[in-house]
Coordinates of C-alpha atoms in Angstrom, one line a residue:
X145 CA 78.5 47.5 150.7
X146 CA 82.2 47.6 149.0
X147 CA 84.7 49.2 151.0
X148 CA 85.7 52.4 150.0
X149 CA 89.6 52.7 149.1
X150 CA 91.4 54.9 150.3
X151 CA 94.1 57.2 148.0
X152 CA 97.6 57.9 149.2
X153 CA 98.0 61.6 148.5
X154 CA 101.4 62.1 150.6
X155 CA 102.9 59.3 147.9
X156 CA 101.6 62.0 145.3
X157 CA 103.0 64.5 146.7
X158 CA 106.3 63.1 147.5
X159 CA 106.2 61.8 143.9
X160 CA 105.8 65.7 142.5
X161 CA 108.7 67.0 144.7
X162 CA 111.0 64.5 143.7
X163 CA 109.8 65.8 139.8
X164 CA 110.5 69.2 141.0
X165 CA 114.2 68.4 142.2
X166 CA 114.8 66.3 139.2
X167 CA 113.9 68.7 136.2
X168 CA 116.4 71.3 137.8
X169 CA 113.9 73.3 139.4
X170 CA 116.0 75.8 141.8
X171 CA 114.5 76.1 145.1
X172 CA 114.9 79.3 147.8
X173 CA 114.9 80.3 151.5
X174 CA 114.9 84.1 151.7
X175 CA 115.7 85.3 154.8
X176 CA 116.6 88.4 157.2
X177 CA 119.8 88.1 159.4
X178 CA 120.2 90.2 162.6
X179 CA 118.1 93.7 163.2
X180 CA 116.5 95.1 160.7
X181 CA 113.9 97.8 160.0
X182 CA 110.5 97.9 158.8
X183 CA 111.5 98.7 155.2
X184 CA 114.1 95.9 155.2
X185 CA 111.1 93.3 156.5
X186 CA 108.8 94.1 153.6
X187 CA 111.6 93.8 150.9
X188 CA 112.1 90.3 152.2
X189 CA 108.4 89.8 152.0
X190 CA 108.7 91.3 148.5
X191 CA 111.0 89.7 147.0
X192 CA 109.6 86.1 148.3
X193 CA 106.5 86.8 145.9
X194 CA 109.1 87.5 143.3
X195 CA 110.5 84.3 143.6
X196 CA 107.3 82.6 144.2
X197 CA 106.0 79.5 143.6
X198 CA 109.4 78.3 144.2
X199 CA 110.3 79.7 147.8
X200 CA 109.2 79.5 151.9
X201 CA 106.3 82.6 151.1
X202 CA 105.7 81.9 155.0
X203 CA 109.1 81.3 156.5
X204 CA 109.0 83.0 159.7
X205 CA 112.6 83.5 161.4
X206 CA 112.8 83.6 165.2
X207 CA 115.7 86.2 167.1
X208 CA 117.3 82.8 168.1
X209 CA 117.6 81.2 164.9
X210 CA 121.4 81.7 163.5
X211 CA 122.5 81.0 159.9
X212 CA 124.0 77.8 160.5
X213 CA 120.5 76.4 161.3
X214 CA 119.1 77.5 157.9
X215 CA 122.1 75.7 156.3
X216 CA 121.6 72.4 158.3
X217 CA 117.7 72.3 157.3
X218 CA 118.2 73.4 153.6
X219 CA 119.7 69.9 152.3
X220 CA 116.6 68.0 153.9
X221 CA 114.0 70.5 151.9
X222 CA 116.1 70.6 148.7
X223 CA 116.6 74.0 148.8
X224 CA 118.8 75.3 146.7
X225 CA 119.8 78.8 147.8
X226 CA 119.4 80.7 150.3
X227 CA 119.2 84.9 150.3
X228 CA 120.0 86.8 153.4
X229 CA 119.3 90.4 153.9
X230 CA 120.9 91.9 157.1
X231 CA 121.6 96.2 157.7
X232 CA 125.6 97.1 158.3
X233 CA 126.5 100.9 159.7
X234 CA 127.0 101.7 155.8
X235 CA 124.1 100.3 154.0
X236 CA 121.8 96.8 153.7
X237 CA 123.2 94.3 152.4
X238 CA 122.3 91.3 150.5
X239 CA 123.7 87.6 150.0
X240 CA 123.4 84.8 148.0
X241 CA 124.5 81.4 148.8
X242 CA 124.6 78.8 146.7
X243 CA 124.2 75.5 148.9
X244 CA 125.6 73.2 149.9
X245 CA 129.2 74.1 148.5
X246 CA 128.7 77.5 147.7
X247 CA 129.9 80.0 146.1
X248 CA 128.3 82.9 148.2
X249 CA 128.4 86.6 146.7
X250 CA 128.3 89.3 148.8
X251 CA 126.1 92.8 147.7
X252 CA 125.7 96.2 148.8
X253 CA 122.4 97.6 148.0
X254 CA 122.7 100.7 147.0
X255 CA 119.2 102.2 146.5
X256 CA 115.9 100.1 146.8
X257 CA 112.0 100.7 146.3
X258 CA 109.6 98.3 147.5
X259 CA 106.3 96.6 145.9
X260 CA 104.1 99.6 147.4
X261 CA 106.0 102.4 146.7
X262 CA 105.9 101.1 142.8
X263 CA 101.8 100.7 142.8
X264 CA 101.6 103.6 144.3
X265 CA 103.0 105.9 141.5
X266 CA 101.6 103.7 139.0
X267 CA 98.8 105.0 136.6
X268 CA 96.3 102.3 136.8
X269 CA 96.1 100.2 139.6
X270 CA 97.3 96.4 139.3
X271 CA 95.5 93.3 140.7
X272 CA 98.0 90.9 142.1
X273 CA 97.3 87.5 142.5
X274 CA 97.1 84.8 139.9
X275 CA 100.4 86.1 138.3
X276 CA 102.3 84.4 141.4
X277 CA 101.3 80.5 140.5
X278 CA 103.6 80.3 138.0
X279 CA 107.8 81.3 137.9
X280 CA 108.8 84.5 136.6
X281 CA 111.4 84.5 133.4
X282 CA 114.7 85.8 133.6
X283 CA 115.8 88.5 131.3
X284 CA 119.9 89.2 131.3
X285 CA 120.5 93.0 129.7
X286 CA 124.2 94.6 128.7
X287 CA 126.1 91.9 130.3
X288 CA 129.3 92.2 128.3
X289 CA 129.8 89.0 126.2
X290 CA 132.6 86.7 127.2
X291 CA 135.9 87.7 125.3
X292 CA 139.5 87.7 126.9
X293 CA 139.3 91.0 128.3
X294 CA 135.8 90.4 130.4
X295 CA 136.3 90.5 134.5
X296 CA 136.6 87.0 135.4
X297 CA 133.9 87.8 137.9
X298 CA 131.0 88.9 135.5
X299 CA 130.4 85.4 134.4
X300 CA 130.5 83.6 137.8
X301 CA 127.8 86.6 138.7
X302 CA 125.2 86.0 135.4
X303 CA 125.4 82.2 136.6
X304 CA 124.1 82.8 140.1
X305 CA 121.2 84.4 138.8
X306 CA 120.5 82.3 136.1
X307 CA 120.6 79.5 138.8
X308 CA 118.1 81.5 141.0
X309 CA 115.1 80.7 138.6
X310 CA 113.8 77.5 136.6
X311 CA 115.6 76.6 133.2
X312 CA 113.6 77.8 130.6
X313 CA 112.7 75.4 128.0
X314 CA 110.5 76.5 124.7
X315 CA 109.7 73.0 123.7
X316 CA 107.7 72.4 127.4
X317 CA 106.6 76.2 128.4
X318 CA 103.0 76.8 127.6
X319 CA 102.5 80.2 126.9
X320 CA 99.5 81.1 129.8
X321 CA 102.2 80.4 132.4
X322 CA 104.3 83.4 131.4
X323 CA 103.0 85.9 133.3
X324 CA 106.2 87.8 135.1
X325 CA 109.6 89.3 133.9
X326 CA 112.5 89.5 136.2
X327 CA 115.1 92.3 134.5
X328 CA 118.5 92.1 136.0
X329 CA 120.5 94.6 134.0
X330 CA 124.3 95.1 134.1
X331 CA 125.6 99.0 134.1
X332 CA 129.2 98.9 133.2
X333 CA 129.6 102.7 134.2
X334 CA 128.6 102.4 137.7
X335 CA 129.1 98.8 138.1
X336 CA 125.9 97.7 139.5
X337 CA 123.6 95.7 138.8
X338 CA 119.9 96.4 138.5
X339 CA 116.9 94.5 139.4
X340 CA 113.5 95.0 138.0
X341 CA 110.3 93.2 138.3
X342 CA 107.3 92.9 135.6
X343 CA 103.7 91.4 135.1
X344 CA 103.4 91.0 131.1
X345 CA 100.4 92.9 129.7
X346 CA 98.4 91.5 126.8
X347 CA 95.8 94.4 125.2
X348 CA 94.2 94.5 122.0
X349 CA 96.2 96.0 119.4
X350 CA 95.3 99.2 117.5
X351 CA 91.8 100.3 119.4
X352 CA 91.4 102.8 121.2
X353 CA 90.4 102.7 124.6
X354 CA 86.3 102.7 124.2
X355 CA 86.8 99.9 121.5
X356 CA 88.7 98.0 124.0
X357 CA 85.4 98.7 126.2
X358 CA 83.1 97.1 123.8
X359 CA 85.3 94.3 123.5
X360 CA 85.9 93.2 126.3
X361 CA 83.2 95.0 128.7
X362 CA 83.5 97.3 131.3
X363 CA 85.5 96.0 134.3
X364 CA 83.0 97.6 136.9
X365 CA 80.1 96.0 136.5
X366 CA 79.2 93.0 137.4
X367 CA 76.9 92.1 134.0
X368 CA 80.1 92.8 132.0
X369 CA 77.4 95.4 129.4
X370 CA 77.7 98.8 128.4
X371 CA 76.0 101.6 129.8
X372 CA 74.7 103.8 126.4
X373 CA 71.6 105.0 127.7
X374 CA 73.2 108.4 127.4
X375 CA 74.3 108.2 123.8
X376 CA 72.1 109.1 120.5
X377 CA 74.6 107.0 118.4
X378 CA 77.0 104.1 119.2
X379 CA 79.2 105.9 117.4
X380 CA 79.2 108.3 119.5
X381 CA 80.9 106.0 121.9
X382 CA 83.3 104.5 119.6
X383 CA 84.6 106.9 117.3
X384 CA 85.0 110.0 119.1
X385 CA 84.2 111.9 122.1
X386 CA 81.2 112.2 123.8
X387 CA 78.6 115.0 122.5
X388 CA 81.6 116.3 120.4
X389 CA 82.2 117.0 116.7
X390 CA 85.7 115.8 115.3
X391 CA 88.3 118.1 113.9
X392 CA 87.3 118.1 109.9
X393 CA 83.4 118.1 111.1
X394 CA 82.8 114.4 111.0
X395 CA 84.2 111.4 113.9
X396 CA 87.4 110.8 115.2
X397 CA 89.2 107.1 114.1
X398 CA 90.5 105.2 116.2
X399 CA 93.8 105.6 114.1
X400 CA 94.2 109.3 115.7
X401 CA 92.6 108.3 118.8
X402 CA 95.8 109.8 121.6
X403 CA 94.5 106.7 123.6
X404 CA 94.9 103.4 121.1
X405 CA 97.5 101.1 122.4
X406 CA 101.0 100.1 120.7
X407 CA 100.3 101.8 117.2
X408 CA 104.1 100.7 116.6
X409 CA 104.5 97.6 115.3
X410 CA 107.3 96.6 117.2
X411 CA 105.2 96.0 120.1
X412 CA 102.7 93.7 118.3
X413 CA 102.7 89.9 118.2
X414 CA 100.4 87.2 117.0
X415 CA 100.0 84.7 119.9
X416 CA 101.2 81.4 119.3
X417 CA 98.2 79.8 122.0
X418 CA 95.5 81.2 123.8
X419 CA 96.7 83.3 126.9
X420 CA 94.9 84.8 130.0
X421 CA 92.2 87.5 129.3
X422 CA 89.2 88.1 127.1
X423 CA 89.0 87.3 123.7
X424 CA 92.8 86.9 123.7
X425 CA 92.8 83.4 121.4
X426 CA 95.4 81.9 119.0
X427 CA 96.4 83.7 116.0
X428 CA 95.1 87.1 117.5
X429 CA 97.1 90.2 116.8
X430 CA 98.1 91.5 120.3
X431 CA 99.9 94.6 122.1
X432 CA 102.5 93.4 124.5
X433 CA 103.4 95.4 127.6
X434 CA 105.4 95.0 130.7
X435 CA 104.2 96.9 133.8
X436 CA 106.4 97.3 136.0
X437 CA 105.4 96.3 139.7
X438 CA 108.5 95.7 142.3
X439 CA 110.6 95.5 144.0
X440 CA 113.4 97.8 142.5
X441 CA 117.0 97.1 144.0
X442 CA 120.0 98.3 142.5
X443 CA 123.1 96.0 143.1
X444 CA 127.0 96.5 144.0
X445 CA 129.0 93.2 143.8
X446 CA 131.3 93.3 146.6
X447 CA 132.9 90.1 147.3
X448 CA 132.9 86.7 146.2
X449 CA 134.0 83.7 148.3
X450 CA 134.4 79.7 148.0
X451 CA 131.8 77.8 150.4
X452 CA 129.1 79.2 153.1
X453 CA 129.5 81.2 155.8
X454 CA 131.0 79.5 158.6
X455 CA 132.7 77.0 156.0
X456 CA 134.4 79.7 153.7
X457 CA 137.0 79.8 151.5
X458 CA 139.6 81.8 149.7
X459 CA 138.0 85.2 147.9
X460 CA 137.6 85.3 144.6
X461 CA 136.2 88.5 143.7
X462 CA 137.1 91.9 146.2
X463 CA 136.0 95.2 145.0
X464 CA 137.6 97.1 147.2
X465 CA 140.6 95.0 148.9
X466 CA 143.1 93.7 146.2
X467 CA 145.8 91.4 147.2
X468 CA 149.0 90.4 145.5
X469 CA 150.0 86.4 144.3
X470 CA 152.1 86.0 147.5
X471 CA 148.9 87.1 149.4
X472 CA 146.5 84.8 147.5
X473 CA 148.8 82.0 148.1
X474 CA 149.5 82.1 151.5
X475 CA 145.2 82.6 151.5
X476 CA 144.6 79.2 150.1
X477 CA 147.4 77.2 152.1
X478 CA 145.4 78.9 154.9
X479 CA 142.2 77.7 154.1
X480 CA 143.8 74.0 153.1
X481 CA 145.2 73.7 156.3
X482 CA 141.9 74.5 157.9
X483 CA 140.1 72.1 155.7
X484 CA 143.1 69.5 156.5
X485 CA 142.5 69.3 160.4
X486 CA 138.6 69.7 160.6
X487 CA 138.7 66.6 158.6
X488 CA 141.4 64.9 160.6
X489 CA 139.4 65.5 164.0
X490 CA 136.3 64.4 161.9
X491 CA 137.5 61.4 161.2
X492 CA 139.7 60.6 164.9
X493 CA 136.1 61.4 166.1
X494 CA 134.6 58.2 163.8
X495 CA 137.2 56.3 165.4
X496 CA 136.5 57.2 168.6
X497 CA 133.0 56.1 168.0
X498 CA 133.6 53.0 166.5
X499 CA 136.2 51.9 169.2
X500 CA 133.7 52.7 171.9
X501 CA 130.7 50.4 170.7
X502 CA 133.8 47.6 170.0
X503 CA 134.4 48.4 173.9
X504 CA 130.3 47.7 174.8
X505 CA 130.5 45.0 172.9
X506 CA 133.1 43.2 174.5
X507 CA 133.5 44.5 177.7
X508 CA 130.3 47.0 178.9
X509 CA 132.6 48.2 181.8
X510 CA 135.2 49.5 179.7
X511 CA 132.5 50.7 177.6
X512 CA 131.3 53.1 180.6
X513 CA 135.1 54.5 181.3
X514 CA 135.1 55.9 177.5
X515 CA 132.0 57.3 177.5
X516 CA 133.6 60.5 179.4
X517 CA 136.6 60.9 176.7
X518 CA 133.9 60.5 173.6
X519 CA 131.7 63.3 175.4
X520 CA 134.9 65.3 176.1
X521 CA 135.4 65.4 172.3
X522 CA 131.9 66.5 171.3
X523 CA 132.2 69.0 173.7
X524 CA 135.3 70.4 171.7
X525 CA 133.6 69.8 168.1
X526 CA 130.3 71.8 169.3
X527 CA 132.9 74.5 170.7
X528 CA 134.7 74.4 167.3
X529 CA 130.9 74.6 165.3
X530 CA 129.9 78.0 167.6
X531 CA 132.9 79.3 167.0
X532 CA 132.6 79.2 163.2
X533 CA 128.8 80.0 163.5
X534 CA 129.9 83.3 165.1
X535 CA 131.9 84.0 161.6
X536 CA 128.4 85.8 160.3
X537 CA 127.0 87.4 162.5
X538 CA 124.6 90.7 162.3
X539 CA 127.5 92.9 163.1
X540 CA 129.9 92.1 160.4
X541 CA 129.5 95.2 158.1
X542 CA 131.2 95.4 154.5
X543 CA 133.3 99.0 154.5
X544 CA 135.5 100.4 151.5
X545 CA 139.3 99.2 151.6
X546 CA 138.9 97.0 154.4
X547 CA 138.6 93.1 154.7
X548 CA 136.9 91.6 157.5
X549 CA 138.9 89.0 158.6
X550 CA 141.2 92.3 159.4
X551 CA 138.3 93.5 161.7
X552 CA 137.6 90.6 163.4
X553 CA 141.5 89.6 164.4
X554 CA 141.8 93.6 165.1
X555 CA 138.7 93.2 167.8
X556 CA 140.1 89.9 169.6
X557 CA 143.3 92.4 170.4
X558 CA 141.3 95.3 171.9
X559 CA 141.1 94.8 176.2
X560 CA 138.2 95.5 177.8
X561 CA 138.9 98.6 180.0
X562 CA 137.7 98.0 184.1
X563 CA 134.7 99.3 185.0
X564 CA 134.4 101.9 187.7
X565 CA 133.5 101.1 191.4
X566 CA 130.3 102.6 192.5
X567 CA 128.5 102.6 188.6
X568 CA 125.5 100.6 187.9
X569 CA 125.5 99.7 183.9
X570 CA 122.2 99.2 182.8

């Protein structure tokens, strides 16, 4: 008997991320940093089916895990950005970084519903499921248009969430695999910026709701046929109300039926290919609706910053602390010099390393006698890593008027007062 072969479907699937990474397709690790509630939990869970099929739905983080280790394991998964909710004294806040060289915008949220609290005070119940296997599109509202007199900022913050989702491309979307609506609307009063989520709705257009019935059958029964046992006429059904006479003595149309869908025809289309449901084929006239399902978040942009946290750079954007040329200046020779001498113990490190396996080579007892300075300087590079690790931690809170590199250099100066003989601290 002939040997059965054997297919290689880790090639195949190696094969389909590599696809992924090369059509542009952005990738996400959303995450929550520090203590957190209960509500905060499930809008991290919520907004990882919003950016599903593209994200870690079952990233589980650990009380251990920092940020730094999220950043060291992004590269390796192709992950693209990463989206950290953590909860400050003043309100949660939210982050996205763009890796691996940033830039990384901070936001305040300033009011938020989740996924339940939306299906709860909707008026027909939603069944979510088969909307998730494909990426939602992005939909950018009353973003001013760039002119001379825009913020500099407002363009650098429609770019990050343009990046957040796939490219969309007319020529190669299919029209089943639009399914979900991400709204992320710009309010130049209160400058925010508000997110909205959306499942697109396709109903027949012009029926009323017992022609819709008849259509497409009811969605209770398992045999998919109407019940008229109860009925002398099937127009009795259709046209108007059960048992009842219309208004001028004959049946009510569906025209002045209070429950036919999109009678404007604004909201009508003919679809261009066949799309999910019943009876809903090419070249069928169609009412589109978007129903809205969470999570609802409403943004304030408070700072933007050059490179990740532990690795950042000068600010670009402050809402609330404004600095003067001078100040910006000596910010960036700052940050250069910092830059400068990482790299230059980076690279005396590599030469430390290369003269010590020249040293095994020719001489394994000199070899041994710099294994103690090489260790030495590790030591002092993990010390240096920790120390810029602790840079974003679950503390750090964003506060009106006040920067937190202030904070931080204003804590190092405070001395801890003794403790009292004869107290036990528990």
């Amino acid at each position: 008997m002939a040997r059965k072969r054997k297919n290689r479907t880790h090639l195949k699937g190696a094969s389909a991320e590599a696809r992924n990474t090369a059509d542009g397709i952005p990738k996400s690790f959303i995450i929550k940093h520090g203590q957190v509630g209960s509500s905060i939990t499930q809008l991290v869970r919520d907004m990882r089916k919003v950016m599903e099929p593209n994200t870690a739905s079952r990233l589980k983080e650990r009380n251990r895990n920092k940020l730094k280790d999220y950043l060291t394991l992004a590269p390796a998964l192709q992950v693209t950005h990463l989206l950290a909710f953590t909860l400050t004294p003043i309100a949660p806040s939210l982050r996205i970084v763009r890796l691996s060289a940033g830039p990384t915008l901070s936001f305040r949220i300033e009011r938020y519903s989740l996924m339940k609290d939306i299906l709860n005070t909707a008026k027909r119940a939603r069944s979510i499921g088969m909307e998730y296997l494909s990426a939602p599109l992005l939909v950018l509202a009353s973003f001013p248009a760039p002119s001379p007199t825009t913020p500099p900022h407002i363009p650098l913050l429609m770019k990050a969430f343009q990046t957040l989702f796939p490219p969309l491309s007319p020529q190669n979307l299919t029209l089943s695999s639009a399914r979900r609506v991400v709204l992320v609307s710009y309010s130049p009063e209160r400058g925010t910026v508000d997110f909205r989520h959306y499942i697109i709705t396709v109903k027949p257009y012009g029926v009323s709701k017992r022609v819709r019935r008849v259509l497409e059958g009811p969605a209770t029964t398992a045999t998919n046929i109407l019940d008229l046992g109860n009925e002398k006429d099937v127009a009795d059904f259709v046209l108007r109300k059960r048992g009842e006479v219309g208004p001028d003595g004959g049946y009510e149309s569906a025209a002045s039926s209070t429950e036919s869908v999109a009678g404007d025809d604004g909201d009508a289309v003919d679809l261009a290919d066949d799309y999910v449901g019943r009876n809903n084929r090419k070249g069928q006239r169609r009412a589109v609706r978007l129903d809205e399902v969470g999570p609802r978040m409403e943004l304030r942009l408070v700072k933007i910053t050059e490179g990740v946290p532990g690795k950042e750079g000068s600010v670009i954007y402050h809402e609330f602390v404004k600095k003067s040329k001078k100040e910006v200046l000596a910010q960036v020779a700052e940050h250069a010099a910092k830059e400068k001498l990482r790299k230059e113990r980076k690279e005396e490190q590599d030469r430390n390393v290369e003269k010590k396996a020249l040293a095994k080579a020719t001489d394994p007892r000199a070899g041994r006698d710099n294994d103690v300075a090489i260790e030495e300087e590790a030591n002092d590079e993990e010390d240096e890593a920790r120390e810029d690790d602790e840079g974003w931690d679950s503390e750090e809170e964003i506060s009106e008027g006040e920067d937190s590199e202030v904070e931080s250099s204003a804590d190092e100066k405070e001395v801890e007062k003794p403790r009292k003989k004869g107290r036990i601290y528990r």
